[in-house]
Short mmCIF file of C-alpha atoms and ligand atoms in Angstrom, two decimals:
data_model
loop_
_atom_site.label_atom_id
_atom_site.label_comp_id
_atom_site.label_asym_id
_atom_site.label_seq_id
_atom_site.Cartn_x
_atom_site.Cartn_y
_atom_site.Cartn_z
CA UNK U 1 -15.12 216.80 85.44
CA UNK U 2 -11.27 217.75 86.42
CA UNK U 3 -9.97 215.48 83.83
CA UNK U 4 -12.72 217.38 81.16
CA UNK U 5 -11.59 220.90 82.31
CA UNK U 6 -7.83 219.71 81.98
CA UNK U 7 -8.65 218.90 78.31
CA UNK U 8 -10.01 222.08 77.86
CA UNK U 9 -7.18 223.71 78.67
CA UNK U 10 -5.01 221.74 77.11
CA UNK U 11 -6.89 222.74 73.91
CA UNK U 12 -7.17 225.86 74.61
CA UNK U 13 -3.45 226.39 75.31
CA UNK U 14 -2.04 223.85 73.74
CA UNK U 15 0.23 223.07 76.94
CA UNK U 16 1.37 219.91 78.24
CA UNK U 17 1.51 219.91 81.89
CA UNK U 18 5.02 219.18 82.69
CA UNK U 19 5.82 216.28 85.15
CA UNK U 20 8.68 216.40 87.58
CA UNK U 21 9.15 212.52 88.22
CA UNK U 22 11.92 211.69 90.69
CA UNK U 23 13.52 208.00 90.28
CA UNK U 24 14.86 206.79 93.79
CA UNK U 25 16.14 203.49 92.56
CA UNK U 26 17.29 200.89 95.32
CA UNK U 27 17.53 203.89 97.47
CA UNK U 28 14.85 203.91 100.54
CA UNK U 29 14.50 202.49 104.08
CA UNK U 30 11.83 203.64 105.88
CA UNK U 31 13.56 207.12 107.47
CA UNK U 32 13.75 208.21 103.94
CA UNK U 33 10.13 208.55 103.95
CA UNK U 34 11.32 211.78 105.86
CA UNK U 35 12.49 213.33 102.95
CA UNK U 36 9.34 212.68 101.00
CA UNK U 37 7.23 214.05 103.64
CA UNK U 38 9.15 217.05 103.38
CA UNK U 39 8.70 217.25 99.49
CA UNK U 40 5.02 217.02 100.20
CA UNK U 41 5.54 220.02 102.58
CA UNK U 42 7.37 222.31 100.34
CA UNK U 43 4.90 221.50 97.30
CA UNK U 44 2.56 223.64 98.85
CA UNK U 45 4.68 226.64 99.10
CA UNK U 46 4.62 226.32 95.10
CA UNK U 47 2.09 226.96 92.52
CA UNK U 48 0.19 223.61 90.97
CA UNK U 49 1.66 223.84 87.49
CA UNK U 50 3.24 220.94 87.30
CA UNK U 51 3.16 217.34 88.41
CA UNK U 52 5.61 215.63 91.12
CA UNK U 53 6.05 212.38 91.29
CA UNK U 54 8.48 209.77 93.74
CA UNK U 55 9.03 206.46 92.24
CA UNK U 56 10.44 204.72 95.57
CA UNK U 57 11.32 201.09 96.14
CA UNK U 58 8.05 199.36 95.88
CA UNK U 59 8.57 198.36 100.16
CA UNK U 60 7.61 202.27 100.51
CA UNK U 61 4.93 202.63 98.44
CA UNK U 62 2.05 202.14 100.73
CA UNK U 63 3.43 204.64 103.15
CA UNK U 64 4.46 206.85 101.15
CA UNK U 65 0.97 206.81 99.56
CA UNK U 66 -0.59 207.65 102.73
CA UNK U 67 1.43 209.97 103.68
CA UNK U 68 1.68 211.95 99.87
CA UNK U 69 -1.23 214.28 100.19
CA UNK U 70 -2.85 215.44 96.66
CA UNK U 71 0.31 217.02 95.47
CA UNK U 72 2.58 214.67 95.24
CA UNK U 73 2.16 210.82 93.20
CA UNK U 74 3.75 207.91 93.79
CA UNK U 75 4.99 205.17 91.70
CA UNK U 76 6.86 202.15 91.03
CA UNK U 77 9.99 200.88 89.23
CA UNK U 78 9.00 197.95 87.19
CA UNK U 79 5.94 195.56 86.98
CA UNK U 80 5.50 191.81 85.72
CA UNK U 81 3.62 191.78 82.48
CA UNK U 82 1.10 189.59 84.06
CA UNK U 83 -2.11 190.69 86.50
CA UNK U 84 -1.40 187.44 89.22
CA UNK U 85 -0.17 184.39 89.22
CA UNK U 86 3.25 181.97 90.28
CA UNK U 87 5.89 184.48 89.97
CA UNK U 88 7.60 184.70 92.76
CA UNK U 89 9.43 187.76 93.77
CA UNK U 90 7.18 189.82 90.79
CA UNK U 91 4.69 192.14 91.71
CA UNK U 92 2.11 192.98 89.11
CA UNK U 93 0.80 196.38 87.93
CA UNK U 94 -2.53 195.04 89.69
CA UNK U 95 -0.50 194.82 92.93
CA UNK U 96 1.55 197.96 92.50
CA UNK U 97 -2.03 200.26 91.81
CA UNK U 98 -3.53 198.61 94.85
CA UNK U 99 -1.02 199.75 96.53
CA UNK U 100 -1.03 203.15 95.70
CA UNK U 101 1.14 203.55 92.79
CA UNK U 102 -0.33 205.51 89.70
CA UNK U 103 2.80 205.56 87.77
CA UNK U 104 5.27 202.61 86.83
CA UNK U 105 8.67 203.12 85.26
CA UNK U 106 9.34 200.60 82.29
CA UNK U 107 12.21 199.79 80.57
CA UNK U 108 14.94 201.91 82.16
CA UNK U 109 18.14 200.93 81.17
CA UNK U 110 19.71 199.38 84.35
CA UNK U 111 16.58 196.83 84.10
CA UNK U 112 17.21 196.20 80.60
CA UNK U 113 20.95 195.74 80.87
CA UNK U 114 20.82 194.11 84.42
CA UNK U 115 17.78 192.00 83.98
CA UNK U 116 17.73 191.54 80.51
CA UNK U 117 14.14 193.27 80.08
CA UNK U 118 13.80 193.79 76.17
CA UNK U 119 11.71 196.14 74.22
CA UNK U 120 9.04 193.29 73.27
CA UNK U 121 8.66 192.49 77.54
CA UNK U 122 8.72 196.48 77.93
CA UNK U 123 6.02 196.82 75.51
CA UNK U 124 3.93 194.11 78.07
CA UNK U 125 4.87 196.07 80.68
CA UNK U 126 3.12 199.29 79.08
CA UNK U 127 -0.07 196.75 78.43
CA UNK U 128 -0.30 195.80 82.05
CA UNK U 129 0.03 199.09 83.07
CA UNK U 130 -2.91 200.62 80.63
CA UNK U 131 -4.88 197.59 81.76
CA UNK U 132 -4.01 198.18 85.64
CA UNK U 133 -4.80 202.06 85.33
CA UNK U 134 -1.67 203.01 85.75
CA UNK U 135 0.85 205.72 83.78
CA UNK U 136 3.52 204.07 82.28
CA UNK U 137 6.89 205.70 81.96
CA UNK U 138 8.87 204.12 79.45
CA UNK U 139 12.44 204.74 79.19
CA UNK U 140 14.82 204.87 76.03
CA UNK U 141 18.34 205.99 75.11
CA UNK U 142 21.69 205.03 73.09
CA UNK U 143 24.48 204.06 74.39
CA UNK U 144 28.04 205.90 74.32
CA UNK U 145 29.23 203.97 71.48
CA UNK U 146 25.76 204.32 69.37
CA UNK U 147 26.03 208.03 70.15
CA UNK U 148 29.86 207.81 68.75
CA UNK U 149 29.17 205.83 65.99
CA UNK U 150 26.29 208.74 65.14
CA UNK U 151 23.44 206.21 65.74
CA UNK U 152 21.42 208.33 68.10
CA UNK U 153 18.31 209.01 66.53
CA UNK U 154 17.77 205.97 65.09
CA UNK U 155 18.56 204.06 67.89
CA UNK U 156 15.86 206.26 69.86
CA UNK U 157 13.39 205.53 67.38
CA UNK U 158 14.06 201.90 67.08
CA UNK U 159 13.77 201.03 70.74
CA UNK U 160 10.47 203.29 71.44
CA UNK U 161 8.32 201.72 68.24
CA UNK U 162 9.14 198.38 69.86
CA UNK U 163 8.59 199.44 73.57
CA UNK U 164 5.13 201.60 73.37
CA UNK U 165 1.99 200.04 73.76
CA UNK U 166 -0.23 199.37 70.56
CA UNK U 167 -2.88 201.84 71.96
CA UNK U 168 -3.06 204.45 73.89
CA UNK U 169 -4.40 206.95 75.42
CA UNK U 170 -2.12 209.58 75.56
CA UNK U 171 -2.91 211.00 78.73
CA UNK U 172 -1.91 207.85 80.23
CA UNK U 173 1.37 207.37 78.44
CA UNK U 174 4.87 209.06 79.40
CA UNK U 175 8.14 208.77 77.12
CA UNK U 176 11.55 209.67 79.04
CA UNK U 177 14.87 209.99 77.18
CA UNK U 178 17.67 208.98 79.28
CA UNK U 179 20.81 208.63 77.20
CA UNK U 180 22.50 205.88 78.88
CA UNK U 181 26.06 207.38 79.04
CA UNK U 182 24.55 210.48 80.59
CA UNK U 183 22.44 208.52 83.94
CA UNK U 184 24.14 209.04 87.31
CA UNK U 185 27.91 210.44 85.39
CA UNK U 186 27.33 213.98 85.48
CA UNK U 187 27.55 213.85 81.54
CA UNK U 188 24.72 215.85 79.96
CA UNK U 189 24.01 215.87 75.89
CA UNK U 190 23.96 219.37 74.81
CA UNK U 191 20.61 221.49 74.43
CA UNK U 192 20.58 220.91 70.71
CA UNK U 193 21.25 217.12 70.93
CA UNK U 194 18.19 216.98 73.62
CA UNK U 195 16.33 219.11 71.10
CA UNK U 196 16.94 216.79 68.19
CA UNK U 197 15.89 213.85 69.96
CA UNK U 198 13.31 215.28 71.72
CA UNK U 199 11.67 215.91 68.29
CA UNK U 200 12.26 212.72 66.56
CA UNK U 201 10.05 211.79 69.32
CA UNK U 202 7.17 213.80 69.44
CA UNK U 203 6.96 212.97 65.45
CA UNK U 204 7.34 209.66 66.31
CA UNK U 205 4.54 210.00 68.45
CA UNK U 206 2.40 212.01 66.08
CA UNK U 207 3.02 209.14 63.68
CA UNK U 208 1.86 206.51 66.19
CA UNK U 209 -1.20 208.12 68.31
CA UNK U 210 -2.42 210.86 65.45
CA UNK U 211 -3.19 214.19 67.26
CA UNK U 212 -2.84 212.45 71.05
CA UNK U 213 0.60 211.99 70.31
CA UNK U 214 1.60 216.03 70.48
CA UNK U 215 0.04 215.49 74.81
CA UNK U 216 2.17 212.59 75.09
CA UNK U 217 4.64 214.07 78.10
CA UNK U 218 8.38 213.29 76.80
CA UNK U 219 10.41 214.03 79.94
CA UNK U 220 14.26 213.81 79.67
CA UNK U 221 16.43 212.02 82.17
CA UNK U 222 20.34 211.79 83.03
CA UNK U 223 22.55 214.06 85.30
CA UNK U 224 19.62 216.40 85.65
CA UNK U 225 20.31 218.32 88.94
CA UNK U 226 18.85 221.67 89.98
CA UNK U 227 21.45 223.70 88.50
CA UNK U 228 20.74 222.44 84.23
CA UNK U 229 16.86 221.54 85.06
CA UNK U 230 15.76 225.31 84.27
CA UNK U 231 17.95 225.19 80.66
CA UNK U 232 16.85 221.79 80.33
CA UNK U 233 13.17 222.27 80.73
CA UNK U 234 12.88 225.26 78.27
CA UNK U 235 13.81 223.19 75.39
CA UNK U 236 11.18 222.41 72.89
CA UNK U 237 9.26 219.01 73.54
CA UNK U 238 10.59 218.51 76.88
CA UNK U 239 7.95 218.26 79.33
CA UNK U 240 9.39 217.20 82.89
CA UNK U 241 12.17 215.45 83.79
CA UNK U 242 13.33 211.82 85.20
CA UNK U 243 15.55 212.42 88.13
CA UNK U 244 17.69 209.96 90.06
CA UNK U 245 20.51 211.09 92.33
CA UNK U 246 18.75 214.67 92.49
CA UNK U 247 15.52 213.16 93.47
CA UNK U 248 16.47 211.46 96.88
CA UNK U 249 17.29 214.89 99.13
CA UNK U 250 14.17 217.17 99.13
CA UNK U 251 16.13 220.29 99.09
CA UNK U 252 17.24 219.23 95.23
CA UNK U 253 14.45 217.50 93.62
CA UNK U 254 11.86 220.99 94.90
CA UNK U 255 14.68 223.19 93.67
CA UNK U 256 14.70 221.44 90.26
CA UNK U 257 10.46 221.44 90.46
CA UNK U 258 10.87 224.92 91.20
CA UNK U 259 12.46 225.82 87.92
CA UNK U 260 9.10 223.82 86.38
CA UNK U 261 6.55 226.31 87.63
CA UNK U 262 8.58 229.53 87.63
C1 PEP Z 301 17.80 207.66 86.09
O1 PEP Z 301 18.36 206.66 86.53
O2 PEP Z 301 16.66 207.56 85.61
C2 PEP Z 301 18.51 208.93 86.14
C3 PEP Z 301 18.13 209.87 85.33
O3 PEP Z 301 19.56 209.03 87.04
P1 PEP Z 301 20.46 210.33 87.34
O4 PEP Z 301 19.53 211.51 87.43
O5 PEP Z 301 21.12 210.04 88.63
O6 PEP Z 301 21.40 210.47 86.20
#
């Protein structure tokens, strides 16, 4: 019924509801679950126009779950392709939903350059996600050197045709650019550069999904800190951000979800 009136509106306005999806990393003992139980605190001194989301380690999850309220989600970082099974150390997108998580980041760059996670594995990942129930947030960006070398776009484009699932729905399917030269430096593209990749996207998207491709949510991540989010979120086909260093202290991630429901 919610997810029928959402559509509606959706059609009707032909809005995306932004998400606000904060990355925590290897970040998280258990006191940090202090600063999540504040975010859930201050969410309710804002309007409910746009999803928040904590992707913690996966150790925090379950507590963090139970302790999230309806306002704020909770996801994971990565997920094994498979549903069960001998692989030790791996937890599956099975084992991640049961726990709580609705969303799963795939593909960011530090697990593709530091475990070697390519598009075609990524693209698994998205599968077991879709299969588990779960969101899938799959990450893409050039490096420096592409970006020198003027290779942006079709870098971009490259890496997501591999990496997204064959189907989709798209309500159940999140893109996040994160150029890699810009996560955790302080280094930000400009507006137009965001602009211009954020629409090779979206017709990217149109191209692959038809019509369900324009609700696909294409958040961008990378140095995004409450004092560029409001600039950042006004451009065209950017709907939400991926946060990382801003996303661990309650105080910044609700000031940068602030400037999404303003
Ligand atoms: C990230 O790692 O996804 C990220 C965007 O990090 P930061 O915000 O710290 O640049």
């Amino acid at each position: 019924m919610l997810g029928e009136r959402t559509n509606l509106f959706k059609m009707v306005t032909g809005m995306v509801r932004t998400l606000i999806a904060g990355n925590w990393k290897m970040n998280g003992l258990k006191s940090s679950l202090e600063e999540a139980k504040k975010t859930t605190q201050m969410l309710q001194d804002f309007p409910d126009k746009a999803d928040c989301l904590i992707c913690p380690p996966s150790t925090l999850v379950v507590p963090m779950k139970e302790m999230a309220g309806d306002r704020l989600h909770v996801g994971a970082q990565s997920c094994h392709p498979e549903a069960s099974g001998a692989f030790t150390g791996d937890l599956s997108a099975e084992i991640l939903a049961d726990a709580g998580a609705s969303y799963v980041i795939v593909g960011h760059s530090e697990r593709r350059s530091e475990h070697g996670e390519r598009s075609a594995y990524v693209q698994e990942q998205a599968h077991a996600c879709l299969r588990a129930g779960i969101t899938p947030i799959i990450c893409v960006g050039e490096s420096y050197a592409q970006r020198q070398r003027g290779e942006t776009k079709d870098t971009v484009v490259r890496i997501l045709r591999k990496s997204v699932p064959t189907l989709a729905e798209s309500e159940t399917l999140v893109v996040a650019y994160e150029p890699l030269w810009a996560i955790g430096t302080g280094l930000v593209p400009s507006n137009e550069e965001i602009a211009t990749v954020h629409g090779v996207i979206r017709e990217l998207l149109i191209e692959l999904y038809q019509d369900r491709g324009r609700e696909i949510r294409i958040l961008y991540g990378g140095s995004m800190k409450p004092g560029n989010a409001a600039e950042i979120l006004a451009i065209e086909n950017v709907n939400g951000g991926l946060i990382g260093g801003a996303s661990l202290k309650a105080d910044d991630f609700m000031a940068i979800y602030a400037t999404a429901v303003a």
